mmCIF file of C-alpha atoms in Angstrom:
data_model
loop_
_atom_site.group_PDB
_atom_site.id
_atom_site.type_symbol
_atom_site.label_atom_id
_atom_site.label_comp_id
_atom_site.label_asym_id
_atom_site.label_seq_id
_atom_site.Cartn_x
_atom_site.Cartn_y
_atom_site.Cartn_z
ATOM 1 C CA MET A 1147 188.128 -41.395 -38.283
ATOM 2 C CA SER A 1148 186.962 -39.435 -35.240
ATOM 3 C CA VAL A 1149 187.253 -40.682 -31.659
ATOM 4 C CA GLN A 1150 183.452 -40.808 -31.471
ATOM 5 C CA ALA A 1151 183.292 -42.972 -34.609
ATOM 6 C CA LEU A 1152 185.932 -45.306 -33.163
ATOM 7 C CA ASN A 1153 183.963 -45.626 -29.919
ATOM 8 C CA TYR A 1154 180.687 -46.430 -31.637
ATOM 9 C CA GLN A 1155 182.325 -48.769 -34.113
ATOM 10 C CA SER A 1156 183.140 -51.197 -31.292
ATOM 11 C CA LEU A 1157 179.537 -52.258 -30.739
ATOM 12 C CA TYR A 1158 179.008 -52.853 -34.463
ATOM 13 C CA ASN A 1159 181.040 -56.026 -34.179
ATOM 14 C CA GLN A 1160 178.710 -59.013 -34.278
ATOM 15 C CA ARG A 1161 180.676 -60.543 -31.429
ATOM 16 C CA TYR A 1162 179.128 -57.903 -29.149
ATOM 17 C CA GLU A 1163 175.638 -59.010 -30.107
ATOM 18 C CA ARG A 1164 176.549 -62.559 -29.158
ATOM 19 C CA MET A 1165 177.994 -61.302 -25.844
ATOM 20 C CA LEU A 1166 174.741 -59.478 -25.056
ATOM 21 C CA ILE A 1167 172.563 -62.464 -25.909
ATOM 22 C CA ASP A 1168 174.778 -64.900 -23.993
ATOM 23 C CA PHE A 1169 174.790 -62.598 -20.962
ATOM 24 C CA CYS A 1170 170.996 -62.286 -20.997
ATOM 25 C CA LYS A 1171 170.573 -66.058 -21.276
ATOM 26 C CA ALA A 1172 173.025 -66.744 -18.443
ATOM 27 C CA ASN A 1173 171.691 -63.981 -16.171
ATOM 28 C CA PRO A 1174 167.899 -63.831 -16.526
ATOM 29 C CA GLN A 1175 167.608 -62.207 -13.093
ATOM 30 C CA TYR A 1176 168.847 -58.812 -14.308
ATOM 31 C CA GLN A 1177 166.053 -56.303 -14.838
ATOM 32 C CA ALA A 1178 167.718 -54.527 -17.758
ATOM 33 C CA ASN A 1179 168.096 -57.552 -20.042
ATOM 34 C CA ASP A 1180 164.720 -57.243 -21.767
ATOM 35 C CA ALA A 1181 165.206 -53.533 -22.421
ATOM 36 C CA MET A 1182 168.762 -53.963 -23.742
ATOM 37 C CA LEU A 1183 167.594 -56.594 -26.243
ATOM 38 C CA VAL A 1184 164.776 -54.337 -27.456
ATOM 39 C CA LEU A 1185 167.207 -51.438 -27.849
ATOM 40 C CA MET A 1186 169.649 -53.603 -29.826
ATOM 41 C CA TYR A 1187 167.079 -54.955 -32.276
ATOM 42 C CA THR A 1188 164.777 -51.949 -32.766
ATOM 43 C CA GLY A 1189 167.040 -48.908 -32.632
ATOM 44 C CA MET A 1190 164.768 -47.304 -30.056
ATOM 45 C CA ARG A 1191 166.054 -44.639 -27.695
ATOM 46 C CA ILE A 1192 166.126 -45.519 -24.002
ATOM 47 C CA GLY A 1193 163.481 -42.859 -23.261
ATOM 48 C CA GLU A 1194 161.044 -44.469 -25.707
ATOM 49 C CA LEU A 1195 160.808 -47.794 -23.869
ATOM 50 C CA ALA A 1196 157.970 -46.675 -21.579
ATOM 51 C CA SER A 1197 155.689 -46.067 -24.586
ATOM 52 C CA ILE A 1198 156.296 -49.435 -26.248
ATOM 53 C CA THR A 1199 153.443 -51.508 -27.644
ATOM 54 C CA TYR A 1200 153.707 -54.515 -29.900
ATOM 55 C CA ASP A 1201 151.803 -57.059 -31.905
ATOM 56 C CA ASP A 1202 152.896 -59.940 -34.125
ATOM 57 C CA THR A 1203 154.221 -57.575 -36.791
ATOM 58 C CA TYR A 1204 155.349 -54.264 -35.274
ATOM 59 C CA ILE A 1205 156.849 -52.673 -32.219
ATOM 60 C CA THR A 1206 155.476 -49.181 -31.806
ATOM 61 C CA CYS A 1207 156.730 -46.338 -29.641
ATOM 62 C CA ILE A 1208 156.330 -42.610 -29.257
ATOM 63 C CA SER A 1209 159.460 -40.800 -30.366
ATOM 64 C CA GLU A 1210 161.477 -39.293 -27.556
ATOM 65 C CA LYS A 1211 162.137 -36.450 -29.971
ATOM 66 C CA THR A 1212 158.511 -35.300 -29.993
ATOM 67 C CA ARG A 1213 158.665 -31.596 -29.292
ATOM 68 C CA ARG A 1214 156.768 -29.975 -26.458
ATOM 69 C CA GLY A 1215 153.308 -28.857 -27.494
ATOM 70 C CA ARG A 1216 153.307 -30.875 -30.708
ATOM 71 C CA LYS A 1217 151.478 -34.017 -31.634
ATOM 72 C CA ASP A 1218 153.245 -37.250 -30.655
ATOM 73 C CA VAL A 1219 155.357 -38.825 -33.369
ATOM 74 C CA VAL A 1220 154.624 -42.550 -33.461
ATOM 75 C CA ARG A 1221 157.279 -44.888 -34.815
ATOM 76 C CA LYS A 1222 156.462 -48.350 -36.129
ATOM 77 C CA ILE A 1223 159.386 -50.747 -36.324
ATOM 78 C CA PRO A 1224 158.676 -54.105 -37.970
ATOM 79 C CA ILE A 1225 159.681 -57.182 -36.010
ATOM 80 C CA SER A 1226 162.690 -58.376 -37.970
ATOM 81 C CA PRO A 1227 163.931 -61.958 -38.210
ATOM 82 C CA MET A 1228 166.753 -61.014 -35.816
ATOM 83 C CA LEU A 1229 164.282 -59.786 -33.200
ATOM 84 C CA LYS A 1230 162.103 -62.863 -33.704
ATOM 85 C CA LYS A 1231 165.100 -65.068 -32.849
ATOM 86 C CA ILE A 1232 165.340 -63.597 -29.348
ATOM 87 C CA MET A 1233 161.749 -62.531 -28.575
ATOM 88 C CA TRP A 1234 161.332 -65.521 -26.289
ATOM 89 C CA MET A 1235 163.775 -63.761 -23.958
ATOM 90 C CA ILE A 1236 161.800 -60.492 -23.766
ATOM 91 C CA ASP A 1237 159.053 -59.607 -21.291
ATOM 92 C CA PHE A 1238 157.550 -56.440 -22.779
ATOM 93 C CA GLU A 1239 155.953 -55.440 -19.487
ATOM 94 C CA LYS A 1240 159.458 -55.318 -17.973
ATOM 95 C CA VAL A 1241 160.607 -53.258 -20.932
ATOM 96 C CA LYS A 1242 157.847 -50.683 -20.353
ATOM 97 C CA THR A 1243 158.784 -50.268 -16.702
ATOM 98 C CA ALA A 1244 162.554 -50.408 -17.120
ATOM 99 C CA ASN A 1245 164.362 -47.729 -15.169
ATOM 100 C CA LYS A 1246 166.782 -45.763 -17.378
ATOM 101 C CA ASP A 1247 169.558 -45.978 -14.792
ATOM 102 C CA THR A 1248 169.075 -49.734 -14.453
ATOM 103 C CA VAL A 1249 169.399 -50.116 -18.220
ATOM 104 C CA ARG A 1250 172.523 -47.939 -18.277
ATOM 105 C CA ASP A 1251 174.005 -49.995 -15.419
ATOM 106 C CA GLY A 1252 173.144 -53.199 -17.298
ATOM 107 C CA VAL A 1253 175.037 -52.008 -20.347
ATOM 108 C CA LYS A 1254 178.056 -51.113 -18.180
ATOM 109 C CA ARG A 1255 177.946 -54.563 -16.577
ATOM 110 C CA ILE A 1256 178.483 -56.225 -19.972
ATOM 111 C CA PHE A 1257 180.314 -53.476 -21.864
ATOM 112 C CA PRO A 1258 182.128 -51.251 -19.321
ATOM 113 C CA ASN A 1259 183.160 -48.622 -21.883
ATOM 114 C CA ARG A 1260 179.908 -48.524 -23.875
ATOM 115 C CA HIS A 1261 176.600 -46.652 -23.633
ATOM 116 C CA ALA A 1262 172.986 -47.760 -24.152
ATOM 117 C CA HIS A 1263 172.587 -45.359 -27.083
ATOM 118 C CA GLU A 1264 175.183 -47.382 -28.997
ATOM 119 C CA PHE A 1265 172.593 -50.149 -29.448
ATOM 120 C CA ARG A 1266 170.755 -47.661 -31.658
ATOM 121 C CA TYR A 1267 173.850 -47.170 -33.809
ATOM 122 C CA THR A 1268 174.262 -50.924 -34.047
ATOM 123 C CA PHE A 1269 170.665 -51.397 -35.231
ATOM 124 C CA ILE A 1270 170.981 -48.656 -37.856
ATOM 125 C CA THR A 1271 174.345 -49.985 -39.048
ATOM 126 C CA ARG A 1272 173.053 -53.557 -39.279
ATOM 127 C CA ALA A 1273 169.994 -52.451 -41.252
ATOM 128 C CA LYS A 1274 172.204 -50.594 -43.732
ATOM 129 C CA GLU A 1275 174.657 -53.501 -43.960
ATOM 130 C CA CYS A 1276 171.759 -55.845 -44.734
ATOM 131 C CA GLY A 1277 170.668 -53.644 -47.637
ATOM 132 C CA VAL A 1278 167.545 -52.066 -46.129
ATOM 133 C CA ASN A 1279 166.484 -48.973 -48.092
ATOM 134 C CA PRO A 1280 168.224 -46.042 -46.303
ATOM 135 C CA GLU A 1281 165.003 -43.988 -46.273
ATOM 136 C CA VAL A 1282 163.248 -46.875 -44.531
ATOM 137 C CA VAL A 1283 166.060 -47.056 -41.961
ATOM 138 C CA MET A 1284 165.520 -43.330 -41.343
ATOM 139 C CA LEU A 1285 161.808 -43.930 -40.914
ATOM 140 C CA TRP A 1286 162.345 -46.740 -38.387
ATOM 141 C CA ALA A 1287 164.966 -44.701 -36.512
ATOM 142 C CA GLY A 1288 162.786 -41.599 -36.445
ATOM 143 C CA HIS A 1289 165.367 -39.471 -38.269
ATOM 144 C CA GLU A 1290 164.440 -36.483 -40.388
ATOM 145 C CA SER A 1291 167.789 -36.413 -42.135
ATOM 146 C CA ASP A 1292 170.807 -38.615 -42.618
ATOM 147 C CA SER A 1293 173.988 -37.533 -44.367
ATOM 148 C CA ASP A 1294 174.155 -40.953 -46.072
ATOM 149 C CA VAL A 1295 170.706 -40.557 -47.653
ATOM 150 C CA LYS A 1296 170.695 -38.232 -50.640
ATOM 151 C CA THR A 1297 167.042 -37.247 -50.806
ATOM 152 C CA SER A 1298 165.219 -34.020 -50.169
ATOM 153 C CA ARG A 1299 162.686 -33.303 -47.447
ATOM 154 C CA VAL A 1300 160.105 -32.871 -50.221
ATOM 155 C CA ASP A 1301 160.843 -36.351 -51.596
ATOM 156 C CA ARG A 1302 160.423 -37.859 -48.128
ATOM 157 C CA GLY A 1303 157.246 -35.851 -47.550
ATOM 158 C CA TYR A 1304 155.637 -37.278 -50.665
ATOM 159 C CA THR A 1305 156.753 -40.853 -50.162
ATOM 160 C CA THR A 1306 154.557 -43.214 -48.197
ATOM 161 C CA TYR A 1307 155.818 -46.774 -48.181
ATOM 162 C CA SER A 1308 153.277 -49.595 -48.179
ATOM 163 C CA GLU A 1309 153.048 -51.989 -45.242
ATOM 164 C CA GLU A 1310 154.077 -54.791 -47.587
ATOM 165 C CA TYR A 1311 157.217 -52.930 -48.636
ATOM 166 C CA LEU A 1312 158.206 -52.067 -45.064
ATOM 167 C CA LEU A 1313 157.735 -55.667 -43.959
ATOM 168 C CA ALA A 1314 159.731 -56.925 -46.943
ATOM 169 C CA GLU A 1315 162.558 -54.550 -46.030
ATOM 170 C CA SER A 1316 162.515 -55.794 -42.422
ATOM 171 C CA LYS A 1317 163.045 -59.362 -43.644
ATOM 172 C CA LYS A 1318 166.482 -58.282 -44.860
ATOM 173 C CA LEU A 1319 167.541 -57.927 -41.214
ATOM 174 C CA ASP A 1320 168.599 -61.538 -40.927
ATOM 175 C CA TYR A 1321 172.205 -62.509 -40.377
ATOM 176 C CA ASP A 1322 174.386 -64.747 -38.247
ATOM 177 C CA TYR A 1323 176.119 -63.312 -35.241
ATOM 178 C CA ALA A 1324 179.405 -64.881 -34.253
#
């Protein structure tokens, strides 16, 4: 196992989710809390927070990976049962205006040897562990390819999942954190 894999593996532990939630509950004054929770339970990149919109069903953002001169790539991430459990703690206006450095500092305050991007790895790992269709995980994460998903670009180009299917897959993201 590579050093990078060992580093990222640390945040996969459910205990770290509990630490984040407990910290946010105990320290509501910190500006980064809302953003860190959104990152943990949506797999968004830190640079996508400013574009966030939401309704009762989806959180939407513009992919940070949109290339210059091209049309924006919009990602829709269903609100999972895990996110619903902690939404009462999130002020989405604070999330939109969160300063990247403040979020990075917030992560370091709780997890001194971790990085904000590791929340993304945790979300993707959790979705896979919960049995979410790997192509759907790719869709939510905004990935074009994933070495774990054995499908061609053509297959993905001709597959459009229904809203009902995507929402059903998001319901699988429900587990207990220690």
